[in-house]
Amino acid sequence: MTGSVPPERRMANDIALNLGHLPGESAAEAIAGHIGRFWDPRMRSRLLAYVDAGAEGLHPLVIAAVRLLR
Amino acid sequence: MTLLKEPDFGTPERPGEATVSVEVDGLEVAVPEGTSVMRAAALAGLDIPRLCATDSLEPFGSCRLCVVEIDGRRGTPASCTTPVADGMKVRTQTPKVEKLRQGVMELYISDHPLDCLTCPANGDCELQDMAGVVGLRQVRYGYEGENHLDAEKDTSNPYFDFDPSKCIACSRCVRACGEVQGTFALTIEGRGFDSKVSPGAAETFMDSECVSCGACVQACPTSTLQEKSVVELGMPTRSVVTTCAYCGVGCSFKAELRGDELVRMVPYKDGGANEGHSCVKGRFAFGYATHPDRVFNPMVRDRITDPWREVEWDEAIGTVARRMRDIQSRYGPSSIGAISSSRCTNEEVYVVQKMVRAAFGNNNVDTCARVCHSPTGYGLKQTFGESAGTQDFRSVAEADVIMVIGANPTDGHPVFASRMKRRLREGAELIVVDPRRIDLVRSPHIEAAHHLQLRPSTNVAVVNAMAHVVVTEGLVDRSFVDRRCEGFDEWAQFVALPENSPEATEEISGVPAAQLRAAARLYAKARNGAVYYGLGVTEHSQGSTMVMGMANLAMACGNIGRDGVGVNPLRGQNNVQGSCDMGSFPHELPGYRHVSDDAVREVFENLWGGTLLAEPGLRIPNMFDAAIDGTFRGLFVHGEDIAQSDPNLQHVTAALEAMELVVVQDLFLNETAKFAHVFLPGASFLEKDGTFTNAERRINRVRAVMKPRTGKHEWQIVCEIATAMGYPMAYDRPSRIMDEIASVTPTFTGVSFDLLDKLGSVQWPCNASAPEGTPVMHVDEFVRGKGKFVVTAYVPTNERSTRRFPLVLTTGRILSQYNVGAQTRRTGNVAWHPEDVLELHPHDAEVRGITDGAMVTLASRVGRTTLRAEISDRMPAGVVYTTFHHPVTGANVVTTENSDWATNCPEYKVTAVQVGLAHPLGHGDRTPGRARGETPEPARSEMPEHVGDQDPVRAGDDVLTAVD
């Protein structure tokens, strides 16, 4: 992969940036819903592991969405 | 089957409800008002002799062969230009007109070489036919006088010859070039006896504006414009109606053959998509199907560094099955997958996804539509409820304002572009939204009212600003919105925010606010406003957002649900729509139904047996990531060249190298095959039996013109792999596959090969509610019930211009080439585009010391390549452009991993780059010439190689030596 940013981090942050305009809890819910609906389970697992490992560079809404995914 | 000759009624149909009754040679016939006497006679079964008339062109009245007598009228009017009147009595065969016709024919033949027996058009010549019909028995004028018999032949075009000695100056070619194609490259030069067809001032066809669509060849009644293939092979003797395998327009063609040898492809008048028109690719560029590079035998090898070994089919299929199962036994069921192709038939694509889901036991199937129109599927599903365009192609004839966004129809979808240009010549207004000044902006008899020349990556800012104008200036169609939509208020509040005003977005997009406001008003106030868009919308990090933004705008203006309006994706490849319909995405079963839907899975489980996974699988870019991290080890690639077409090629090739098994099925040993362990030879579209679905949801039959030269159909091979893996899959013919598709897909329940053979084609949904299909969708209500307004916040791309990479690269395609060029590079089309070039603005060239034709290095943070510069002001300063048709250029070496946030469609259209001369300054400028057709500089291999795995800073430094 190019660069040092793990793909799951990049993609999750992109989703958060594009759904971040939604109000309140609905933004995290929409992000979690999108990841649940379109991501292969191993990608979700890697994202969850990345959060467990410190979540460096992750958009706060992704971290909130990961809570919902768990 | 014999040679199919379609009826020609002489002049075009005049649609209308009012009819008039006329009598032709005693036969009563009722025809629409405005119909010509010639057409009325033809409808009554009487063919009036003619030469300058054909029903694809407006009548011209020049040949004087079609004269008739009409009771109560003086003289002998031309039947092609005389409209019928109620009660008219016409006589087409009287001594007077017969004598006139003989006189006319005698004059024509007096200046025509009488070489019929050796003429390539022998048997297919209207002049020859008419000489017989009018009973010409003598020519009293000798050849001693002035004539055109020594006129020089023009053989410059790779596909057809122009022999002016055989020209009768009927102007059919000139009119076809204008009326049908809309290029206006041809003219009649000179007057009287000196009149002659000319492709430009003292130019050959090859040097002219001619786009080689073939309309002139089709229209020519003699052998003046003749296919070289007919000259070489002779006149065909049988026809098979099939569908072109190039772009998403999906033109119908008559494949005309002598025995099993294809002589020519002739556009089919009854083709729903093209109605008798064609482009240079579909009409002429079919030679790749018989190119010596084709592979006909399966091949295997243990390692990609080993030489290929030809094997029998059984061994190849057994090897695939055994190695795939072995990988699964060691790495788990989800460690393998497949990529299907939008070039393959619906039936082939369907069996690939079935193999993955039922035999592989996972959802790791994706299609190359991932990298082009996946945002269309997502965006239109969210807003309208269906992942497809809203209109048929004919609809554009009713549009009053046409907005073309991020598409270049004259190059990418030329036959549809001709329809569009016809409507624009009739007076429809045009708005072009594109960083590049595409040909449509200003072409013969067409000038865009507005060209919004936005910066790449700012589509969403522009569409939001247009919506801002519509909402804040009271241009919303409230009646439509209130009746048909939901979510409007929240959306309207969003777009009305000051940051979405044209004045605010001008700084982002570069589009002047006043111009944007004017364009928005024009679209919103139109009786019928239609949006057509392409990959310049989808291939962005905000591709899905932009699709939804366009859908919002169309709904706000009430531009959905009738002829002349809509949101219309122009699909890149022939079966993009179909491959998506057939369940090729890892999250959707056929018919765009999510794999998590228990009821939907149950339908397929009952039919296929076993249990289907409810979790989505890997998308193409995810497959590459998973390959590199070691969890994805085996890949079946069906008819797709991911090692050339996908972005960030260093990443792609690293992924392919990391896999234990790569299986490639293709016509040629393509770039991806370099990384393959098994190569399965594919069949060309001429050997396929099945269906393609074009951009207007039209399902067209693909009929085998010849047997598969590999001995097997591609769907058979897929079935045999599945069977060898322990999941029996068998069909006795492809119509059975379509029957299965129809049985499990609600939008296809009425589709069958029998129906397609009966109707010619059908647009889905085709079911009990619409037994003959659905040309226009969302007429009374949206598929999802209410159309949904979605807030579309503008999120800038992560790809930013920097001091090191100050330019923005955007990519596209050119008329003569197709996709990665695997087909068109193996045809005469290379005469027009022997290499990819980098277009750059004169200012950007000057500051870098780059001259037209110089070899330059193009570098991004992920890689670099070398290609030839073409100075052009089509782009604004700061933007450069290239195509990706040639692997030697490898344009995708520089494109990045950025992708659409919702679908992972790559952001091909935005890459920060630097450009510099390919050799360091001070080494002497050896700028080559730039003559058309010149072959690429042989020294290309001495150019710097790709540096994808280098530190980006170092790569940039290397490039900047010539420009800093």
Coordinates of C-alpha atoms in Angstrom, one line a residue, chain B residues 531-801:
Chain B
V531 CA -28.4 16.2 -17.1
Y532 CA -25.9 13.9 -18.8
Y533 CA -22.8 13.0 -16.9
G534 CA -19.7 10.8 -17.0
L535 CA -16.6 9.8 -15.2
G536 CA -15.8 13.4 -14.6
V537 CA -18.5 13.2 -11.9
T538 CA -17.9 9.7 -10.5
E539 CA -14.2 9.4 -10.4
H540 CA -13.7 11.7 -7.5
S541 CA -13.4 11.4 -3.7
Q542 CA -16.9 13.0 -3.7
G543 CA -18.2 11.0 -6.7
S544 CA -21.3 9.7 -4.9
T545 CA -22.0 13.0 -3.3
M546 CA -22.0 14.7 -6.7
V547 CA -24.4 12.1 -8.1
M548 CA -26.8 12.8 -5.3
G549 CA -26.2 16.5 -5.8
M550 CA -27.3 16.3 -9.4
A551 CA -30.3 14.2 -8.4
N552 CA -31.3 16.8 -5.9
L553 CA -31.0 19.6 -8.5
A554 CA -33.2 17.6 -11.0
M555 CA -35.9 16.9 -8.4
A556 CA -35.9 20.5 -7.2
C557 CA -36.6 21.7 -10.8
G558 CA -39.1 18.9 -11.5
N559 CA -36.9 17.4 -14.1
I560 CA -37.6 13.8 -13.5
G561 CA -40.3 11.4 -14.9
R562 CA -41.0 12.4 -18.5
D563 CA -39.3 12.7 -21.8
G564 CA -36.6 15.3 -22.2
V565 CA -35.4 15.4 -18.6
G566 CA -33.6 13.1 -16.1
V567 CA -30.2 12.3 -14.7
N568 CA -28.4 10.2 -17.1
P569 CA -25.0 8.4 -16.6
L570 CA -23.1 7.8 -19.8
R571 CA -21.6 4.4 -19.0
G572 CA -18.0 3.8 -20.2
Q573 CA -18.0 0.2 -21.2
N574 CA -20.6 -1.8 -23.1
N575 CA -22.1 -3.7 -20.1
V576 CA -21.4 -1.5 -17.1
Q577 CA -25.1 -1.3 -16.4
G578 CA -25.6 -5.0 -16.9
S579 CA -22.6 -6.1 -14.8
C580 CA -24.0 -4.0 -11.9
D581 CA -27.5 -5.3 -12.5
M582 CA -26.2 -8.9 -12.3
G583 CA -25.0 -8.7 -8.7
S584 CA -21.4 -8.2 -9.3
F585 CA -20.9 -5.9 -6.3
P586 CA -19.7 -7.6 -3.1
H587 CA -22.6 -6.2 -1.1
E588 CA -25.5 -6.9 -3.6
L589 CA -27.2 -9.9 -5.1
P590 CA -28.7 -9.5 -8.6
G591 CA -31.2 -6.6 -8.8
Y592 CA -29.3 -4.4 -6.3
R593 CA -30.5 -6.2 -3.2
H594 CA -28.2 -6.2 -0.2
V595 CA -26.7 -9.5 0.9
S596 CA -27.9 -8.8 4.4
D597 CA -31.5 -9.1 3.4
D598 CA -32.7 -12.5 4.7
A599 CA -35.6 -12.8 2.3
V600 CA -33.5 -12.0 -0.7
R601 CA -30.8 -14.5 0.3
E602 CA -33.5 -17.1 0.8
V603 CA -34.6 -16.8 -2.8
F604 CA -31.1 -17.5 -4.0
E605 CA -30.4 -20.2 -1.4
N606 CA -33.5 -22.0 -2.5
L607 CA -32.4 -21.9 -6.1
W608 CA -28.7 -22.4 -5.7
G609 CA -28.7 -24.6 -2.5
G610 CA -26.4 -24.0 0.5
T611 CA -26.1 -20.9 2.7
L612 CA -25.1 -17.5 1.4
L613 CA -23.0 -15.1 3.5
A614 CA -24.9 -12.1 4.8
E615 CA -21.7 -10.0 5.1
P616 CA -20.4 -7.9 2.2
G617 CA -17.1 -9.1 0.6
L618 CA -14.1 -7.2 -0.6
R619 CA -14.2 -4.4 -3.2
I620 CA -11.4 -4.3 -5.8
P621 CA -9.2 -1.8 -4.0
N622 CA -9.9 -3.7 -0.7
M623 CA -8.8 -6.9 -2.5
F624 CA -5.4 -5.3 -3.3
D625 CA -5.0 -4.2 0.4
A626 CA -6.0 -7.6 1.6
A627 CA -3.6 -9.3 -0.8
I628 CA -0.7 -7.2 0.6
D629 CA -1.6 -8.0 4.2
G630 CA -1.8 -11.7 3.3
T631 CA -5.5 -12.5 3.9
F632 CA -6.5 -12.6 0.2
R633 CA -4.5 -15.1 -1.9
G634 CA -6.4 -16.2 -5.0
L635 CA -8.1 -14.1 -7.7
F636 CA -10.0 -14.9 -10.8
V637 CA -9.9 -11.9 -13.2
H638 CA -12.5 -12.2 -15.9
G639 CA -11.9 -9.9 -18.9
E640 CA -10.3 -7.0 -17.1
D641 CA -6.8 -5.6 -17.1
I642 CA -6.4 -4.3 -13.6
A643 CA -2.7 -3.9 -14.0
Q644 CA -3.3 -1.2 -16.5
S645 CA -6.7 0.3 -15.7
D646 CA -6.6 0.6 -11.9
P647 CA -5.0 3.5 -10.1
N648 CA -1.7 3.5 -8.2
L649 CA -0.3 0.7 -10.3
Q650 CA 2.6 0.0 -8.1
H651 CA 0.2 -0.9 -5.4
V652 CA -1.8 -3.1 -7.8
T653 CA 1.2 -5.0 -9.0
A654 CA 2.5 -5.4 -5.5
A655 CA -0.8 -7.0 -4.6
L656 CA -0.8 -9.3 -7.6
E657 CA 2.8 -10.4 -6.9
A658 CA 1.7 -11.2 -3.4
M659 CA -1.0 -13.7 -4.5
E660 CA -0.5 -17.4 -4.7
L661 CA -2.9 -17.8 -7.6
V662 CA -4.0 -15.2 -10.2
V663 CA -6.2 -16.5 -13.0
V664 CA -6.8 -14.3 -16.0
Q665 CA -9.4 -14.9 -18.7
D666 CA -8.9 -12.6 -21.6
L667 CA -8.4 -12.4 -25.4
F668 CA -4.8 -11.3 -25.0
L669 CA -1.9 -11.8 -22.7
N670 CA -2.6 -8.4 -21.1
E671 CA -0.7 -6.5 -18.4
T672 CA -2.4 -8.4 -15.6
A673 CA -1.5 -11.7 -17.3
K674 CA 2.2 -10.9 -16.5
F675 CA 1.2 -11.7 -12.9
A676 CA -1.0 -14.7 -13.7
H677 CA -0.5 -18.4 -13.0
V678 CA -3.3 -19.6 -15.2
F679 CA -4.4 -18.0 -18.4
L680 CA -7.8 -18.9 -19.9
P681 CA -8.3 -17.7 -23.4
G682 CA -11.5 -15.7 -23.9
A683 CA -14.0 -15.3 -26.7
S684 CA -14.5 -12.0 -28.6
F685 CA -17.9 -10.5 -28.8
L686 CA -18.3 -12.0 -32.3
E687 CA -18.2 -15.4 -30.7
K688 CA -20.5 -14.7 -27.8
D689 CA -24.1 -15.5 -27.3
G690 CA -25.9 -13.5 -24.7
T691 CA -27.0 -10.0 -23.8
F692 CA -25.5 -6.6 -23.0
T693 CA -27.3 -3.9 -21.1
N694 CA -26.5 -0.3 -22.2
A695 CA -26.6 3.0 -20.4
E696 CA -30.3 3.4 -21.0
R697 CA -31.0 0.0 -19.4
R698 CA -31.6 -1.5 -22.8
I699 CA -31.0 -5.2 -22.9
N700 CA -29.6 -6.1 -26.4
R701 CA -28.9 -9.5 -27.8
V702 CA -25.4 -10.4 -28.6
R703 CA -25.4 -13.1 -31.2
A704 CA -22.6 -15.4 -32.1
V705 CA -21.3 -14.5 -35.5
M706 CA -18.9 -17.4 -35.4
K707 CA -18.1 -20.3 -33.0
P708 CA -15.7 -19.6 -30.1
R709 CA -12.2 -19.9 -31.5
T710 CA -11.1 -21.3 -28.1
G711 CA -13.6 -24.1 -28.3
K712 CA -15.5 -23.0 -25.2
H713 CA -17.9 -20.3 -24.2
E714 CA -16.8 -18.2 -21.3
W715 CA -19.9 -19.0 -19.3
Q716 CA -19.1 -22.7 -19.8
I717 CA -15.6 -22.2 -18.5
V718 CA -16.8 -20.5 -15.3
C719 CA -19.4 -23.2 -14.8
E720 CA -16.7 -25.9 -15.2
I721 CA -14.5 -24.2 -12.6
A722 CA -17.4 -24.1 -10.2
T723 CA -18.2 -27.7 -10.9
A724 CA -14.5 -28.8 -10.5
M725 CA -14.6 -27.1 -7.1
G726 CA -17.5 -29.3 -6.1
Y727 CA -20.4 -27.0 -6.8
P728 CA -22.1 -28.4 -10.0
M729 CA -23.1 -25.6 -12.3
A730 CA -24.4 -26.3 -15.8
Y731 CA -26.6 -24.7 -18.4
D732 CA -27.2 -26.1 -21.9
R733 CA -27.4 -22.6 -23.4
P734 CA -27.1 -19.0 -22.3
S735 CA -30.9 -18.4 -22.7
R736 CA -31.2 -20.7 -19.7
I737 CA -29.0 -18.4 -17.7
M738 CA -31.2 -15.4 -18.6
D739 CA -34.2 -17.5 -17.6
E740 CA -32.6 -18.0 -14.2
I741 CA -31.8 -14.3 -13.9
A742 CA -35.5 -13.5 -14.7
S743 CA -36.7 -16.0 -12.1
V744 CA -34.8 -14.3 -9.3
T745 CA -34.7 -10.6 -10.3
P746 CA -37.9 -8.6 -10.0
T747 CA -36.9 -6.0 -12.6
F748 CA -36.1 -8.8 -15.1
T749 CA -39.0 -11.2 -14.7
G750 CA -40.3 -10.5 -18.2
V751 CA -36.9 -10.8 -19.9
S752 CA -36.1 -13.8 -22.1
F753 CA -34.2 -14.4 -25.3
D754 CA -37.5 -15.0 -27.0
L755 CA -38.8 -11.6 -25.9
L756 CA -35.6 -9.9 -27.1
D757 CA -35.8 -11.6 -30.4
K758 CA -39.4 -10.5 -30.8
L759 CA -39.0 -6.9 -29.7
G760 CA -35.4 -6.3 -30.7
S761 CA -34.4 -5.0 -27.3
V762 CA -36.1 -4.1 -24.0
Q763 CA -35.3 -1.6 -21.2
W764 CA -35.7 -2.9 -17.7
P765 CA -37.7 -2.9 -15.5
C766 CA -39.5 -5.5 -17.7
N767 CA -42.0 -7.4 -15.7
A768 CA -45.8 -7.8 -15.3
S769 CA -46.2 -4.1 -14.7
A770 CA -44.1 -3.2 -17.8
P771 CA -44.2 -6.2 -20.2
E772 CA -42.4 -4.4 -23.0
G773 CA -40.0 -2.5 -20.7
T774 CA -39.6 1.0 -19.3
P775 CA -38.0 3.7 -21.4
V776 CA -38.4 6.4 -18.8
M777 CA -38.3 5.7 -15.1
H778 CA -39.9 7.3 -12.1
V779 CA -42.9 8.6 -14.1
D780 CA -45.6 8.6 -11.5
E781 CA -43.5 7.9 -8.5
F782 CA -39.9 7.1 -7.7
V783 CA -38.9 3.5 -7.3
R784 CA -38.3 4.2 -3.6
G785 CA -41.7 5.9 -3.4
K786 CA -40.7 9.5 -2.6
G787 CA -37.6 11.0 -4.2
K788 CA -35.2 11.7 -1.4
F789 CA -33.2 15.0 -1.1
V790 CA -29.9 14.3 0.5
V791 CA -27.7 17.0 2.0
T792 CA -24.5 17.1 0.0
A793 CA -21.8 18.8 1.9
Y794 CA -18.7 19.7 -0.1
V795 CA -15.6 18.0 1.3
P796 CA -12.4 18.9 -0.5
T797 CA -10.3 16.1 -1.7
N798 CA -7.2 15.1 0.2
E799 CA -5.2 15.4 -3.0
R800 CA -3.8 18.9 -2.8
S801 CA -1.5 20.8 -5.1

